[in-house]
C-alpha positions as a LaTeX table, in Angstrom:
\begin{tabular}{lrrr}
\hline
Residue & $x$ (\AA) & $y$ (\AA) & $z$ (\AA) \\
\hline
Unk1 & 6.72 & $-45.07$ & 22.94 \\
Unk2 & 3.96 & $-46.24$ & 25.25 \\
Unk3 & 1.26 & $-43.63$ & 25.73 \\
Unk4 & 0.82 & $-44.07$ & 29.49 \\
Unk5 & 3.31 & $-45.76$ & 31.79 \\
Unk6 & 2.27 & $-44.50$ & 35.20 \\
Unk7 & 0.42 & $-47.63$ & 36.23 \\
Unk8 & 3.52 & $-49.80$ & 36.59 \\
Unk9 & 6.32 & $-47.65$ & 37.91 \\
Unk10 & 7.34 & $-45.62$ & 40.96 \\
Unk11 & 6.12 & $-42.06$ & 40.60 \\
Unk12 & 9.51 & $-40.77$ & 41.71 \\
Unk13 & 11.26 & $-42.31$ & 38.71 \\
Unk14 & 8.66 & $-40.90$ & 36.36 \\
Unk15 & 9.07 & $-37.48$ & 37.91 \\
Unk16 & 12.86 & $-37.63$ & 37.74 \\
Unk17 & 12.67 & $-38.47$ & 34.05 \\
Unk18 & 10.31 & $-35.55$ & 33.54 \\
Unk19 & 12.65 & $-33.24$ & 35.44 \\
Unk20 & 15.59 & $-34.20$ & 33.26 \\
Unk21 & 13.58 & $-33.87$ & 30.08 \\
Unk22 & 12.35 & $-30.42$ & 31.06 \\
Unk23 & 15.85 & $-29.30$ & 31.94 \\
Unk24 & 16.89 & $-30.18$ & 28.40 \\
Unk25 & 13.96 & $-28.44$ & 26.76 \\
Unk26 & 13.47 & $-25.33$ & 28.83 \\
Unk27 & 10.20 & $-26.51$ & 30.36 \\
Unk28 & 8.00 & $-24.81$ & 27.76 \\
Unk29 & 4.74 & $-26.37$ & 26.63 \\
Unk30 & 5.91 & $-26.83$ & 23.06 \\
Unk31 & 9.54 & $-27.72$ & 23.68 \\
Unk32 & 10.78 & $-26.59$ & 20.26 \\
Unk33 & 14.36 & $-27.39$ & 21.04 \\
Unk34 & 16.88 & $-28.13$ & 23.76 \\
Unk35 & 17.64 & $-25.25$ & 26.09 \\
Unk36 & 19.40 & $-26.20$ & 29.30 \\
Unk37 & 19.78 & $-23.03$ & 31.36 \\
Unk38 & 21.12 & $-22.95$ & 34.92 \\
Unk39 & 18.96 & $-20.65$ & 37.01 \\
Unk40 & 15.65 & $-21.47$ & 35.31 \\
Unk41 & 13.69 & $-22.94$ & 38.20 \\
Unk42 & 10.72 & $-25.24$ & 38.51 \\
Unk43 & 9.47 & $-27.92$ & 40.91 \\
Unk44 & 8.74 & $-31.56$ & 40.16 \\
Unk45 & 6.19 & $-33.09$ & 42.54 \\
Unk46 & 3.25 & $-35.53$ & 42.61 \\
Unk47 & 1.50 & $-33.64$ & 39.82 \\
Unk48 & 4.31 & $-34.62$ & 37.43 \\
Unk49 & 4.00 & $-38.38$ & 37.08 \\
Unk50 & 2.47 & $-38.97$ & 33.63 \\
Unk51 & 5.36 & $-39.61$ & 31.29 \\
Unk52 & 2.88 & $-40.10$ & 28.46 \\
Unk53 & 2.47 & $-36.32$ & 28.37 \\
Unk54 & 6.10 & $-35.76$ & 27.36 \\
Unk55 & 6.61 & $-35.19$ & 23.61 \\
Unk56 & 9.08 & $-37.68$ & 22.09 \\
Unk57 & 11.24 & $-34.79$ & 20.87 \\
Unk58 & 11.80 & $-33.71$ & 24.46 \\
Unk59 & 12.97 & $-37.19$ & 25.42 \\
Unk60 & 15.30 & $-37.25$ & 22.42 \\
Unk61 & 16.77 & $-33.92$ & 23.53 \\
Unk62 & 17.37 & $-35.13$ & 27.07 \\
Unk63 & 19.09 & $-38.28$ & 25.87 \\
Unk64 & 21.24 & $-36.37$ & 23.41 \\
Unk65 & 22.21 & $-33.41$ & 25.58 \\
Unk66 & 22.17 & $-34.31$ & 29.25 \\
Unk67 & 25.05 & $-35.89$ & 31.14 \\
Unk68 & 23.90 & $-36.37$ & 34.70 \\
Unk69 & 25.79 & $-36.71$ & 37.96 \\
Unk70 & 23.57 & $-38.26$ & 40.66 \\
Unk71 & 24.77 & $-38.91$ & 44.21 \\
Unk72 & 22.56 & $-40.65$ & 46.78 \\
Unk73 & 22.18 & $-43.33$ & 49.43 \\
Unk74 & 19.54 & $-46.07$ & 49.58 \\
Unk75 & 16.42 & $-43.90$ & 49.27 \\
Unk76 & 17.79 & $-42.23$ & 46.17 \\
Unk77 & 18.28 & $-45.59$ & 44.50 \\
Unk78 & 14.50 & $-45.72$ & 44.03 \\
Unk79 & 14.97 & $-43.29$ & 41.15 \\
Unk80 & 17.71 & $-45.12$ & 39.29 \\
Unk81 & 15.95 & $-48.47$ & 39.68 \\
Unk82 & 12.75 & $-46.83$ & 38.46 \\
Unk83 & 14.47 & $-45.43$ & 35.39 \\
Unk84 & 15.78 & $-48.88$ & 34.56 \\
Unk85 & 12.25 & $-50.29$ & 34.90 \\
Unk86 & 10.98 & $-47.63$ & 32.53 \\
Unk87 & 13.58 & $-48.71$ & 30.01 \\
Unk88 & 12.62 & $-52.37$ & 30.47 \\
Unk89 & 9.02 & $-51.50$ & 29.62 \\
Unk90 & 9.90 & $-49.28$ & 26.69 \\
Unk91 & 13.42 & $-49.38$ & 25.18 \\
Unk92 & 12.80 & $-45.92$ & 23.73 \\
Unk93 & 13.35 & $-44.61$ & 27.27 \\
Unk94 & 16.96 & $-45.72$ & 27.12 \\
Unk95 & 19.08 & $-44.99$ & 30.20 \\
Unk96 & 22.68 & $-45.95$ & 30.88 \\
Unk97 & 23.88 & $-45.78$ & 34.50 \\
Unk98 & 27.58 & $-45.95$ & 35.25 \\
Unk99 & 28.69 & $-46.61$ & 38.80 \\
Unk100 & 31.46 & $-44.13$ & 39.65 \\
Unk101 & 31.85 & $-43.31$ & 35.97 \\
Unk102 & 30.06 & $-41.53$ & 33.14 \\
Unk103 & 28.84 & $-43.97$ & 30.48 \\
Unk104 & 29.31 & $-43.31$ & 26.78 \\
Unk105 & 26.10 & $-44.56$ & 25.21 \\
Unk106 & 24.74 & $-42.51$ & 22.30 \\
Unk107 & 20.96 & $-42.34$ & 22.36 \\
Unk108 & 20.70 & $-43.02$ & 26.08 \\
Unk109 & 20.28 & $-40.76$ & 29.10 \\
Unk110 & 23.74 & $-41.18$ & 30.64 \\
Unk111 & 24.11 & $-40.99$ & 34.43 \\
Unk112 & 27.26 & $-40.94$ & 36.57 \\
Unk113 & 26.05 & $-42.67$ & 39.75 \\
Unk114 & 27.94 & $-41.76$ & 42.94 \\
Unk115 & 31.33 & $-40.14$ & 43.34 \\
Unk116 & 34.78 & $-41.31$ & 42.30 \\
Unk117 & 35.18 & $-44.70$ & 43.98 \\
Unk118 & 32.03 & $-44.48$ & 46.12 \\
Unk119 & 28.33 & $-45.10$ & 45.43 \\
Unk120 & 26.79 & $-44.56$ & 48.92 \\
Unk121 & 26.95 & $-40.80$ & 49.18 \\
Unk122 & 26.17 & $-39.20$ & 52.54 \\
Unk123 & 26.23 & $-35.40$ & 52.99 \\
Unk124 & 29.93 & $-35.37$ & 53.89 \\
Unk125 & 30.72 & $-37.00$ & 50.54 \\
Unk126 & 28.95 & $-34.42$ & 48.36 \\
Unk127 & 28.32 & $-31.01$ & 49.97 \\
Unk128 & 29.05 & $-31.02$ & 53.70 \\
Unk129 & 32.40 & $-29.46$ & 54.48 \\
Unk130 & 35.19 & $-28.53$ & 52.13 \\
Unk131 & 36.37 & $-32.13$ & 51.85 \\
Unk132 & 32.91 & $-33.26$ & 50.75 \\
Unk133 & 32.62 & $-30.45$ & 48.24 \\
Unk134 & 36.04 & $-31.34$ & 46.87 \\
Unk135 & 34.77 & $-34.85$ & 46.06 \\
Unk136 & 32.02 & $-33.32$ & 43.94 \\
Unk137 & 34.47 & $-30.93$ & 42.32 \\
Unk138 & 36.69 & $-33.90$ & 41.48 \\
Unk139 & 33.84 & $-35.57$ & 39.58 \\
Unk140 & 32.80 & $-32.41$ & 37.75 \\
Unk141 & 36.37 & $-31.41$ & 36.89 \\
Unk142 & 37.21 & $-34.91$ & 35.71 \\
Unk143 & 34.07 & $-35.23$ & 33.61 \\
Unk144 & 33.58 & $-31.91$ & 31.81 \\
Unk145 & 30.66 & $-33.30$ & 29.79 \\
Unk146 & 28.51 & $-33.41$ & 32.94 \\
Unk147 & 25.91 & $-30.64$ & 32.87 \\
Unk148 & 23.52 & $-31.76$ & 35.64 \\
Unk149 & 24.46 & $-32.61$ & 39.22 \\
Unk150 & 22.18 & $-33.60$ & 42.09 \\
Unk151 & 22.23 & $-35.25$ & 45.49 \\
Unk152 & 19.33 & $-36.98$ & 47.28 \\
Unk153 & 18.72 & $-36.91$ & 51.02 \\
Unk154 & 18.24 & $-39.98$ & 53.16 \\
Unk155 & 16.68 & $-39.20$ & 56.58 \\
Unk156 & 18.87 & $-36.26$ & 57.59 \\
Unk157 & 16.00 & $-33.77$ & 57.41 \\
Unk158 & 14.35 & $-35.67$ & 60.28 \\
Unk159 & 16.94 & $-34.27$ & 62.69 \\
Unk160 & 18.96 & $-31.55$ & 60.92 \\
Unk161 & 18.67 & $-28.03$ & 62.23 \\
Unk162 & 17.79 & $-24.94$ & 60.22 \\
Unk163 & 21.49 & $-24.06$ & 60.17 \\
Unk164 & 22.52 & $-27.46$ & 58.83 \\
Unk165 & 20.02 & $-27.33$ & 55.98 \\
Unk166 & 21.17 & $-23.78$ & 55.29 \\
Unk167 & 24.68 & $-25.19$ & 54.96 \\
Unk168 & 23.35 & $-27.49$ & 52.22 \\
Unk169 & 21.71 & $-24.56$ & 50.44 \\
Unk170 & 24.88 & $-22.48$ & 50.75 \\
Unk171 & 27.02 & $-25.32$ & 49.39 \\
Unk172 & 24.74 & $-25.75$ & 46.39 \\
Unk173 & 24.91 & $-22.01$ & 45.75 \\
Unk174 & 28.69 & $-22.18$ & 45.92 \\
Unk175 & 28.72 & $-25.02$ & 43.39 \\
Unk176 & 26.52 & $-22.96$ & 41.08 \\
Unk177 & 28.96 & $-20.07$ & 41.20 \\
Unk178 & 31.93 & $-22.35$ & 40.46 \\
Unk179 & 30.21 & $-24.34$ & 37.69 \\
Unk180 & 27.87 & $-21.94$ & 35.89 \\
Unk181 & 27.33 & $-24.38$ & 33.00 \\
Unk182 & 26.05 & $-27.11$ & 35.32 \\
Unk183 & 22.43 & $-27.32$ & 36.51 \\
Unk184 & 22.33 & $-28.27$ & 40.19 \\
Unk185 & 19.05 & $-29.93$ & 41.17 \\
Unk186 & 17.88 & $-29.49$ & 44.75 \\
Unk187 & 15.99 & $-32.21$ & 46.63 \\
Unk188 & 13.71 & $-32.38$ & 49.64 \\
Unk189 & 14.03 & $-35.38$ & 51.93 \\
Unk190 & 11.65 & $-38.31$ & 52.18 \\
Unk191 & 8.39 & $-38.15$ & 54.15 \\
Unk192 & 8.65 & $-41.30$ & 56.25 \\
Unk193 & 9.26 & $-39.86$ & 59.70 \\
Unk194 & 6.35 & $-39.13$ & 62.04 \\
Unk195 & 6.03 & $-37.45$ & 65.43 \\
Unk196 & 8.67 & $-34.90$ & 66.40 \\
Unk197 & 11.02 & $-36.06$ & 63.66 \\
Unk198 & 8.21 & $-35.78$ & 61.13 \\
Unk199 & 7.52 & $-32.22$ & 62.24 \\
Unk200 & 11.20 & $-31.32$ & 61.91 \\
Unk201 & 11.59 & $-32.85$ & 58.46 \\
Unk202 & 8.48 & $-30.98$ & 57.28 \\
Unk203 & 10.02 & $-27.70$ & 58.48 \\
Unk204 & 13.39 & $-28.42$ & 56.89 \\
Unk205 & 11.85 & $-29.51$ & 53.61 \\
Unk206 & 9.76 & $-26.36$ & 53.51 \\
Unk207 & 12.96 & $-24.40$ & 54.09 \\
Unk208 & 14.38 & $-26.00$ & 50.94 \\
Unk209 & 11.20 & $-25.30$ & 48.96 \\
Unk210 & 11.13 & $-21.68$ & 50.04 \\
Unk211 & 14.73 & $-21.19$ & 48.98 \\
Unk212 & 14.17 & $-22.80$ & 45.58 \\
Unk213 & 11.06 & $-20.73$ & 44.94 \\
Unk214 & 12.74 & $-17.50$ & 45.98 \\
Unk215 & 15.87 & $-18.16$ & 43.92 \\
Unk216 & 14.34 & $-19.91$ & 40.88 \\
Unk217 & 16.05 & $-23.24$ & 41.41 \\
Unk218 & 15.16 & $-26.68$ & 40.08 \\
Unk219 & 13.65 & $-28.79$ & 42.85 \\
Unk220 & 12.85 & $-32.49$ & 42.95 \\
Unk221 & 10.28 & $-32.54$ & 45.74 \\
Unk222 & 10.88 & $-36.02$ & 47.11 \\
Unk223 & 8.84 & $-35.34$ & 50.25 \\
Unk224 & 5.78 & $-34.32$ & 48.26 \\
Unk225 & 6.01 & $-37.38$ & 46.03 \\
Unk226 & 6.52 & $-39.57$ & 49.10 \\
Unk227 & 3.39 & $-38.14$ & 50.75 \\
Unk228 & 0.89 & $-39.27$ & 48.13 \\
Unk229 & $-0.61$ & $-42.72$ & 47.82 \\
Unk230 & $-0.03$ & $-43.77$ & 44.26 \\
Unk231 & $-3.23$ & $-45.40$ & 42.98 \\
Unk232 & $-3.51$ & $-45.20$ & 39.18 \\
\hline
\end{tabular}
């Protein structure tokens, strides 16, 4: 495995890989063995972009144990493309992404990308409303090997109200109660908006951070990563 890969790849992809590895190994400094535990929270942000610091045993555990469901729109595709670039640089970082299906690839980090029959996943297709939640339930019920599920924002935090973001948090909490063996990863939205929309998205993203900190949830802090100029 290459010692340092941060110079060539999007920091978001590196951070996502680190998040998944930590969720397989309990996040401890030694990582003696896999220990995926819903409810054990931590945040992945711009300080988590050096994949060379991850012990190979942790990567092995993530590839062996994790089956990931990832729903997103265009912004979220940065992470899957980044993971594929990591693999291109170092085949040891093997990832297999199935569109609308869960791949079966021993030795690879297997990702179910999208929902059943749909890859561009807006809020109403994952968590917003009972119909949206049912689409997520359909994927989880139909693929019992899945043990991680996550959804990435597009620009909704630019204009969503406190109540609408709370609906997202409530839906994720409901999923956690229904699927206690699945780790649900929370996301903040991207940091591209400025002006009034930028102020609103900062408030809504902080709302998500506060909830995750208070309730010990796993958070992929997309906004934080998006706010830093990456200059290795």
